Coordinates of C-alpha atoms and ligand atoms in Angstrom, one line a residue:
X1 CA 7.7 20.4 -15.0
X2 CA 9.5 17.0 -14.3
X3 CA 8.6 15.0 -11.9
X4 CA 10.9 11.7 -11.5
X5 CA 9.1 9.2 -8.8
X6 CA 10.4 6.8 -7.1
X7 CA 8.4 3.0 -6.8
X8 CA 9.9 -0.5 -5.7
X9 CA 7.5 -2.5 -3.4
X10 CA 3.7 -3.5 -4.4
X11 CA 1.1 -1.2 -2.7
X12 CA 3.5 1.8 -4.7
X13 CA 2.6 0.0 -8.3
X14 CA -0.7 0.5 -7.4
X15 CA -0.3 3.8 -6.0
X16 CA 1.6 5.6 -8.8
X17 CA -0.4 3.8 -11.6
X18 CA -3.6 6.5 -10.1
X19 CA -1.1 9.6 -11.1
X20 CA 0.9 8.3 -14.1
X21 CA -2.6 7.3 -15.5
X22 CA -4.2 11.2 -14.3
X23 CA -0.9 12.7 -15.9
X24 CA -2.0 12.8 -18.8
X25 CA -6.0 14.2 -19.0
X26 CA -4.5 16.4 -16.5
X27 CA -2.0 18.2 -19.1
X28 CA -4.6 18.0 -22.0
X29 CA -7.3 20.1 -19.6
X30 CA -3.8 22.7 -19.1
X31 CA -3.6 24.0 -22.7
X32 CA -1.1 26.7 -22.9
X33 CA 0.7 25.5 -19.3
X34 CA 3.7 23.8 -19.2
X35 CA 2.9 20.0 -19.1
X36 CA 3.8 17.8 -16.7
X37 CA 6.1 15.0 -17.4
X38 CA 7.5 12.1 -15.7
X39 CA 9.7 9.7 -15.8
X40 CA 9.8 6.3 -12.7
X41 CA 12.6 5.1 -11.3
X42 CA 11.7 0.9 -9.8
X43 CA 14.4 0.6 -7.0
X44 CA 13.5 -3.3 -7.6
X45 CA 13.0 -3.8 -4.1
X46 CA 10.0 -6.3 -5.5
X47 CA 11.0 -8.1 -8.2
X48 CA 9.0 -11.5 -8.6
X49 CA 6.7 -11.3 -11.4
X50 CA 3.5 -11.5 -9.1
X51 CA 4.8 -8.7 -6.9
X52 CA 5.6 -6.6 -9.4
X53 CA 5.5 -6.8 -13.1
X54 CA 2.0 -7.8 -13.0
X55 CA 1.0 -4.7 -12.2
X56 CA 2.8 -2.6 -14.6
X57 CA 0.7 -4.7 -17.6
X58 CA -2.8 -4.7 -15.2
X59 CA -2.6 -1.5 -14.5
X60 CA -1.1 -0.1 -17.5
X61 CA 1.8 2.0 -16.2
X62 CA 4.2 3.1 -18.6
X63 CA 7.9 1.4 -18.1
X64 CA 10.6 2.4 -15.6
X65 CA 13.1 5.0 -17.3
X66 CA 15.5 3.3 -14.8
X67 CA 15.4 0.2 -12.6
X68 CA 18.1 -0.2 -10.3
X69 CA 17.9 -4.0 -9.6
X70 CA 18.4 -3.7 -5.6
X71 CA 16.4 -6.5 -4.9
X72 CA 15.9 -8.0 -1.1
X73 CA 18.8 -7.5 1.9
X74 CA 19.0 -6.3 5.4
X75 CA 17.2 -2.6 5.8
X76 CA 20.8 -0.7 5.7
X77 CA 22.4 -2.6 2.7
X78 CA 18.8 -2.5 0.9
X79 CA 18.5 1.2 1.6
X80 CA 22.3 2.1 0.8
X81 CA 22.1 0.2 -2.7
X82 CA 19.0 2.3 -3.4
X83 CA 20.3 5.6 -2.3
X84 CA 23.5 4.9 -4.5
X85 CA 21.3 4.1 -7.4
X86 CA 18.7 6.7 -6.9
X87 CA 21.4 9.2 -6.4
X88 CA 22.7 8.3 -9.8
X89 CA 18.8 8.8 -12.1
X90 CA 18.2 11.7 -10.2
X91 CA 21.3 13.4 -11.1
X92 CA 20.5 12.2 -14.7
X93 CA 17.3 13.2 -15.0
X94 CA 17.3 16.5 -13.3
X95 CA 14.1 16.5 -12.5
X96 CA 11.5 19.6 -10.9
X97 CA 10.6 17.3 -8.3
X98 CA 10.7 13.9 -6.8
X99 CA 7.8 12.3 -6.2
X100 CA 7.2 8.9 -3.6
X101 CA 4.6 7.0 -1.9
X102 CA 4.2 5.4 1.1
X103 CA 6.8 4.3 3.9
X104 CA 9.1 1.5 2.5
X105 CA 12.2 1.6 2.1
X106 CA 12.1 2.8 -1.4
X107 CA 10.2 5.9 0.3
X108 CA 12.7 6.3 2.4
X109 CA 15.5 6.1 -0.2
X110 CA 13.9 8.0 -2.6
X111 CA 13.4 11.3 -0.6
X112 CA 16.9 11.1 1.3
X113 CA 18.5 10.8 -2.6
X114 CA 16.4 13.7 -3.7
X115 CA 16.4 16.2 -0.3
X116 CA 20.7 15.7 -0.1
X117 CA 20.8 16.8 -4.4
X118 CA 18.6 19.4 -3.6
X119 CA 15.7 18.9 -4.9
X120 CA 12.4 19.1 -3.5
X121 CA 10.0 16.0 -2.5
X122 CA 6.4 15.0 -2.3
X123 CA 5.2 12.8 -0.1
X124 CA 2.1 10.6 -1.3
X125 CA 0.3 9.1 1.9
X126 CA 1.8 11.7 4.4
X127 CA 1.0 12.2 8.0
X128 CA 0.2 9.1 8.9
X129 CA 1.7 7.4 12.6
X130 CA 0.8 4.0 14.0
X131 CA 3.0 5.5 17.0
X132 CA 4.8 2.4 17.1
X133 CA 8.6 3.1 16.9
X134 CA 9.4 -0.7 16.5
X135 CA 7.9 -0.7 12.8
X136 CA 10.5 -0.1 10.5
X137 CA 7.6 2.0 8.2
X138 CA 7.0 4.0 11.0
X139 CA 10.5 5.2 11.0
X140 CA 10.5 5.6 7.0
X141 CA 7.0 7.8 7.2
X142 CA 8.8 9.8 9.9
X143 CA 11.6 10.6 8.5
X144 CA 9.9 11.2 5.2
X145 CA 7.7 13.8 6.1
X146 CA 10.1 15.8 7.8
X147 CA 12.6 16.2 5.2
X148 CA 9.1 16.6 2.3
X149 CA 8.1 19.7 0.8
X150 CA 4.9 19.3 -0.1
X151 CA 3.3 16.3 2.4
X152 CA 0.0 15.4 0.7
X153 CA -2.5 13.6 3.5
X154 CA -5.3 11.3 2.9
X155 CA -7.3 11.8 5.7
X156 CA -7.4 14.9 8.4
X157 CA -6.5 12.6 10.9
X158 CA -3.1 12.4 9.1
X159 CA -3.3 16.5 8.6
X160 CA -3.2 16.5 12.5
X161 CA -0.6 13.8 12.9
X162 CA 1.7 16.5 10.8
X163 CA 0.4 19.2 13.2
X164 CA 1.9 18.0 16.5
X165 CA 5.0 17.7 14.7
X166 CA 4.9 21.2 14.1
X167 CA 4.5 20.0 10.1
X168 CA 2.1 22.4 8.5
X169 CA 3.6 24.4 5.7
X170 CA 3.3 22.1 2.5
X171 CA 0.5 19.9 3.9
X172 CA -2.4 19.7 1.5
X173 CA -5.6 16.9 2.4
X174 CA -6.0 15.5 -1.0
X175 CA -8.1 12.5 0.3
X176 CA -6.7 9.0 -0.7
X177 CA -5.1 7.5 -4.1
X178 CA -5.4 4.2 -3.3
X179 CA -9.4 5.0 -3.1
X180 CA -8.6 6.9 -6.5
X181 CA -7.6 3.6 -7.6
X182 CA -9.9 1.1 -6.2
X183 CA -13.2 3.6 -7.8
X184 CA -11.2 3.3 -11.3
X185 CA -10.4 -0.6 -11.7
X186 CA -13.6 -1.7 -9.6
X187 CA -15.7 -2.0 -12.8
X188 CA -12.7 -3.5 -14.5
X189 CA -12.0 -6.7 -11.7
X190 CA -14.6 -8.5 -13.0
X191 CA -16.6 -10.7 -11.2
X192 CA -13.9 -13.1 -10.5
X193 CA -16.2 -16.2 -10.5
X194 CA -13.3 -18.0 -12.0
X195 CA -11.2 -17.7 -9.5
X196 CA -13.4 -18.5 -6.7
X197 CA -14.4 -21.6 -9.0
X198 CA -10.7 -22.8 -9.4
X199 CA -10.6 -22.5 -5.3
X200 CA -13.3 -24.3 -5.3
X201 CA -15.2 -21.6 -3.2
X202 CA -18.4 -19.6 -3.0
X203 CA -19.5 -15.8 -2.8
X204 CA -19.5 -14.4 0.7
X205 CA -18.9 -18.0 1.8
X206 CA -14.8 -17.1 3.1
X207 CA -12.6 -15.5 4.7
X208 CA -9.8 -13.8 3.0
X209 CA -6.6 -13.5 4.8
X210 CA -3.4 -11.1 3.9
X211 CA -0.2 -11.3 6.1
X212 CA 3.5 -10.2 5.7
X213 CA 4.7 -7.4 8.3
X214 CA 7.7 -8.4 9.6
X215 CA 6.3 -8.3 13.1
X216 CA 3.8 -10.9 12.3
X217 CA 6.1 -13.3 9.9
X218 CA 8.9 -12.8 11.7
X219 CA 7.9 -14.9 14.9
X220 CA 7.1 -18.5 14.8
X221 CA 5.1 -18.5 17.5
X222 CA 2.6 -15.6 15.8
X223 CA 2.3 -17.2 12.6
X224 CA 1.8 -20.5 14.2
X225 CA -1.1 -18.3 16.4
X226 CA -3.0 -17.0 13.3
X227 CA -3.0 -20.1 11.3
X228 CA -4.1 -21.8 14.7
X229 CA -6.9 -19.5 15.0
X230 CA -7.6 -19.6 10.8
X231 CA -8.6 -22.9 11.2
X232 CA -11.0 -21.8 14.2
X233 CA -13.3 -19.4 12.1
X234 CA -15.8 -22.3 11.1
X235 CA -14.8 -20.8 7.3
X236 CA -12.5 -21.4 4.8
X237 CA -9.7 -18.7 4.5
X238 CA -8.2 -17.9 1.4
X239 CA -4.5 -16.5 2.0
X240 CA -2.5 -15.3 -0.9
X241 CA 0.9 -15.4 0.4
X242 CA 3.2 -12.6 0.1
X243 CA 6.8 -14.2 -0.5
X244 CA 7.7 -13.2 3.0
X245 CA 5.3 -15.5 4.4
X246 CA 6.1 -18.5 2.1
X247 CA 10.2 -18.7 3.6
X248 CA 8.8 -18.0 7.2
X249 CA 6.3 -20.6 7.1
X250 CA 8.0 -22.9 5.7
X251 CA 11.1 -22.4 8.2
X252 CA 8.4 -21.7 11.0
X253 CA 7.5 -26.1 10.1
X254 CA 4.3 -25.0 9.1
X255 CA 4.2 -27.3 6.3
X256 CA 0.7 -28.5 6.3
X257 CA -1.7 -25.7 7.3
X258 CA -5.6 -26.5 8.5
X259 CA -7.4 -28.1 5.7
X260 CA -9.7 -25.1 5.6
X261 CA -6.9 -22.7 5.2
X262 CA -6.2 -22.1 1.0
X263 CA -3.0 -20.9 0.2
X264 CA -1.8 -19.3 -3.5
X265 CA 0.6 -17.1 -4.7
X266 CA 0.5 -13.5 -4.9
X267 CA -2.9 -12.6 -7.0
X268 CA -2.9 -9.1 -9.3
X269 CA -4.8 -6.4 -8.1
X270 CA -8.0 -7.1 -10.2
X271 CA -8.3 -10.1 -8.8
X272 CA -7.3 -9.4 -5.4
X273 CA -10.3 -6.8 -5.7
X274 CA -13.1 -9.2 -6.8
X275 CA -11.5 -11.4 -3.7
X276 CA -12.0 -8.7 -1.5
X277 CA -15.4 -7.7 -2.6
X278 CA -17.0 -11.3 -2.6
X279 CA -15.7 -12.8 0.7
X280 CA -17.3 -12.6 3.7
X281 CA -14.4 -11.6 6.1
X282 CA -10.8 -10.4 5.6
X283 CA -7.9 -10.7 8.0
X284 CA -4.8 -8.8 7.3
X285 CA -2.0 -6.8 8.8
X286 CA -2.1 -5.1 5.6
X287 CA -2.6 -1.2 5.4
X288 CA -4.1 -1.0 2.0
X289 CA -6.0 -4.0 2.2
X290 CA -7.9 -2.4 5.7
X291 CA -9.1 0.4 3.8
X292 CA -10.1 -1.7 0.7
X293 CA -12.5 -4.2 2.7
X294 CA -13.6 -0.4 4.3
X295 CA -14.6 0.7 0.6
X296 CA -15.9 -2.9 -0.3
X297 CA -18.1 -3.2 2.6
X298 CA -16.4 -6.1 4.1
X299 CA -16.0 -6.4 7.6
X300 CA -12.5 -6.4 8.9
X301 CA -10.1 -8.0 11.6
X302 CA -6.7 -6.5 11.6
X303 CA -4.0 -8.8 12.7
X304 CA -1.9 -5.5 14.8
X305 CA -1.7 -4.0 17.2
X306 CA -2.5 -0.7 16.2
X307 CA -3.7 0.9 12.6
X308 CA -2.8 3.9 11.1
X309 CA -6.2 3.9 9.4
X310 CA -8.5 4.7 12.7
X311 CA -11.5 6.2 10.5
X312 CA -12.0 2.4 9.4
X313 CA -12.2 1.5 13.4
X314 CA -14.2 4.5 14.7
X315 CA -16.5 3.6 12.2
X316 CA -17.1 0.1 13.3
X317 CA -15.7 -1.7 10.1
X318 CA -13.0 -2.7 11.7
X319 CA -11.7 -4.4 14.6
X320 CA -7.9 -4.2 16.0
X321 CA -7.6 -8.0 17.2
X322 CA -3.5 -8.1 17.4
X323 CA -2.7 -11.6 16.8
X324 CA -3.5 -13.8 20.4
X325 CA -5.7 -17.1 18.3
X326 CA -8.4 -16.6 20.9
X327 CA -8.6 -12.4 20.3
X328 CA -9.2 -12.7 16.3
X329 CA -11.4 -15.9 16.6
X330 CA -13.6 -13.4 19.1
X331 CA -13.1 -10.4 16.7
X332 CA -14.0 -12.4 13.8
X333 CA -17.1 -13.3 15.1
X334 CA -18.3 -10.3 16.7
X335 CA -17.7 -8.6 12.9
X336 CA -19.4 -11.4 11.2
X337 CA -22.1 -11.1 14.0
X338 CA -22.7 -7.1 13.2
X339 CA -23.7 -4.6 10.4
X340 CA -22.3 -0.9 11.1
X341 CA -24.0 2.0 9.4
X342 CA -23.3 3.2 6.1
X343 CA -18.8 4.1 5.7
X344 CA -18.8 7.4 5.1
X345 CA -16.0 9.3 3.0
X346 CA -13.3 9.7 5.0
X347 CA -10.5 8.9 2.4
X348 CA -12.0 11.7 0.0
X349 CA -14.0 11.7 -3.5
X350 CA -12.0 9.9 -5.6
X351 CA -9.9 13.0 -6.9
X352 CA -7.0 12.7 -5.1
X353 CA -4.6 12.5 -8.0
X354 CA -5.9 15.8 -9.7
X355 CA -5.4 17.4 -6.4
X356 CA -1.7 16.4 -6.1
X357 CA -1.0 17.2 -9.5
X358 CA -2.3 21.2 -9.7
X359 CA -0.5 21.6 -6.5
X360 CA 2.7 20.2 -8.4
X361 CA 1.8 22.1 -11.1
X362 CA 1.1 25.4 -9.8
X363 CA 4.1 25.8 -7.5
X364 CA 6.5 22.8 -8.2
X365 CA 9.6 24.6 -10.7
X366 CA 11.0 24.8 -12.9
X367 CA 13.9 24.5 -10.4
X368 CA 16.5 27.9 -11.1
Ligands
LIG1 C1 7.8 -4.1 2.1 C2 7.6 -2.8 3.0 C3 6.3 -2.8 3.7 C4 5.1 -3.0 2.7 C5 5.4 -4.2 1.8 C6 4.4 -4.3 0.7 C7 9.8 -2.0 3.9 C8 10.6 -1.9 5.2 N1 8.7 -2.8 4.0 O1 7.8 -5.2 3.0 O2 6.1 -1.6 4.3 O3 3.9 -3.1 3.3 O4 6.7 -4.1 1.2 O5 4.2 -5.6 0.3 O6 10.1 -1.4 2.9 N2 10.6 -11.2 -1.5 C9 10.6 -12.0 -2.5 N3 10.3 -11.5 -3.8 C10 9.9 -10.2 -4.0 C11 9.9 -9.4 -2.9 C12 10.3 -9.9 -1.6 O7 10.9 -13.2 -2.4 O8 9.6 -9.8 -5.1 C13 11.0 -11.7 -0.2 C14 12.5 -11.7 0.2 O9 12.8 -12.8 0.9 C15 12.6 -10.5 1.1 C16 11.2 -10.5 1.8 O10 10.3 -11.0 0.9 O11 13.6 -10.6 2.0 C17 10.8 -9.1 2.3 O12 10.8 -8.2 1.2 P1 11.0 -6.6 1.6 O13 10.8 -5.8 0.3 O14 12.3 -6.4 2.3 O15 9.9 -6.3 2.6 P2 8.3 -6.6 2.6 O16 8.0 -7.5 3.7 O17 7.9 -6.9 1.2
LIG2 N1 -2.6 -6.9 -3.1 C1 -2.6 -7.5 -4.4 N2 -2.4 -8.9 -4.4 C2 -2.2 -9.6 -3.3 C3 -2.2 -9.0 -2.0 C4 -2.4 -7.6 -2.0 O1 -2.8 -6.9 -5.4 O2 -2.0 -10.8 -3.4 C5 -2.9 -5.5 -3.1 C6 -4.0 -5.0 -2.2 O3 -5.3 -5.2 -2.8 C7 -3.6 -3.6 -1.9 C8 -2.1 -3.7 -1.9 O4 -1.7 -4.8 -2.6 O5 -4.1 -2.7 -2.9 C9 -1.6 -3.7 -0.5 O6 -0.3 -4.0 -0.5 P1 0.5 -4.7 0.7 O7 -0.5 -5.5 1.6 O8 1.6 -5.5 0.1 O9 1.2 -3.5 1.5 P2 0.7 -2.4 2.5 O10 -0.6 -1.8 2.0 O11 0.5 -3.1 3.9 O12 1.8 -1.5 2.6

């Protein structure tokens, strides 16, 4: 069985390096069945070495059989170069299924490519709504799910998202990859204690800060609002800027940010792990990065409106601030100020990838 999937932007690196890495203990437990194989297709919608290379030689996943080069543009020319592209290795390749993550516009690409050829997709990371129409990810997820055969949920929150739009053949609750992930390269982070020695910072002695939706860089006046209210949290804050946020603060004037306010580059995944685990706070707008400080133990301020992860709010880990200085200073403190009960499991065991794949397996083709 062929399975051809489709990656481009970071948090899908990470993602797909849980199933290319399960691919293949999962075809030598299947003596006697027809293997699985794959080949990935990088749309090369990230393409700066610290958003996206350095995860292919962290994380050990094997190289692209195609990379189409698309780079950064407006949503419609981005999403047109990839469909061309994608249309073209799909068509190639012939594969049983086509596989994609998430809700970028890779996603998006991917399974529109795949559905119009005819053949049938997975959707990693289905089912979930932040209800907010004005997201472009929203849209992608959307539109994903309903044109996915098999729609594979992390949570049953996400299982009854599908529901109420009458989505329920195909849906399987796998629990989460990117909690897959974080159990496997968790021992392998390391302590980090160079890094925080470089920054010249302690354990659980900082906040660390991720931001790069476009509804957050995209205004001055919000970014100029969080790094206003960075500066209030009596901590330092590490921020590891996402490429986004470099060009918009530096057109936003924000040359010279609070002096407790750190920034660097992009870090790799190990490291943004050991980050993660020894800081006393994060901030973010980031999906993946809410759930990670859930699993870590760190207490969170989310700089949205909404969250698509609401098992990591109901269970008092997390606090929805938006991104008014005065709310996150206020949530920041309450969090710092409280210790909720023990997490719970409500992104699954740490088996998601096995699930997807026997599902593949069992009933995904050989196409006739
Ligand atoms: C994309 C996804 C978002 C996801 C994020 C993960 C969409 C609509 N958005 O947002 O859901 O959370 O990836 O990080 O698909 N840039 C560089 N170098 C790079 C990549 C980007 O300089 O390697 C800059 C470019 O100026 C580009 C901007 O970042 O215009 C935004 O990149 P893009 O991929 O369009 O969206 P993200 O904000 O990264
Ligand atoms: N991440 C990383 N380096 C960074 C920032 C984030 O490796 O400098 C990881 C983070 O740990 C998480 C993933 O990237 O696993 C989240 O990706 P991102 O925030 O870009 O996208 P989102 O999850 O919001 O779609």
């Amino acid at each position: 069985m062929k399975l051809l999937t489709v990656v481009g932007a970071r948090p899908q690196f990470i993602k797909a390096a849980v199933i290319s890495r399960t691919i293949p203990l999962f075809n030598s437990r299947r003596a006697g069945h027809r293997l699985v194989q794959e080949v990935l297709v990088h749309t090369g919608q990230h393409y700066d070495d610290e958003m996206s290379e350095i995860f292919f030689r962290e994380l050990g996943i094997p190289a692209p059989a195609h990379h189409l080069g698309v780079g950064s543009g407006p949503h419609g020319q981005q999403t047109g170069r990839m469909l061309e592209g994608l249309e073209r290795a799909m068509e190639k390749e012939a594969p049983d299924i086509v596989l994609v993550y998430g809700d970028t516009n890779s996603t998006l690409a991917g399974g529109l490519a795949a559905v119009k050829l005819h053949i049938p997709v997975a959707h990693v990371e289905a089912g979930l709504r932040s209800y907010n129409r004005a997201m472009a990810e929203e849209i992608n997820r959307v539109a994903v799910d309903h044109l996915s055969t098999w729609l594979f949920c992390p949570t049953t929150q996400a299982v009854k998202n599908l529901g109420c739009e009458g989505l329920v053949t195909g849906v399987h609750h796998v629990g989460d990859v990117m909690y897959d992930s974080l159990r496997y390269n968790l021992a392998r982070s390391g302590a980090g204690a160079h890094l925080l020695s470089e920054l010249g910072l302690r354990p659980n002695d900082y906040a660390l800060a991720t931001i790069h939706r476009a509804e957050t860089t995209d205004r001055p006046e919000i970014l100029r609002e969080l790094v206003h209210a960075f500066g209030q949290l009596g901590l330092p804050v590490l921020l590891p800027l996402h490429p986004r946020t470099r060009s918009a603060m530096r057109q936003a004037g924000i040359a010279l940010p609070p002096s407790g306010l750190r920034l660097i580059p992009p870090v790799s995944y190990h490291d943004m792990l050991s980050l993660e685990r020894q800081a006393k706070l994060i901030l973010t707008d980031s999906g993946g990065v809410q759930k990670e400080a859930f699993w870590l133990g760190r207490p969170c301020v989310t700089l949205r409106g909404e969250t698509e992860w609401v098992e990591t709010v109901d269970a008092g880990w997390n606090r929805i601030a938006g991104t008014d200085a005065e709310e996150v200073v206020a949530a920041a403190r309450a969090a710092l100020g409280e210790q909720p009960s023990a997490p719970g499991q409500p992104y699954g065991d740490g088996h998601a990838a096995e699930r997807i794949l026997e599902v593949l397996a069992v009933h995904g083709g050989p196409r006739g």
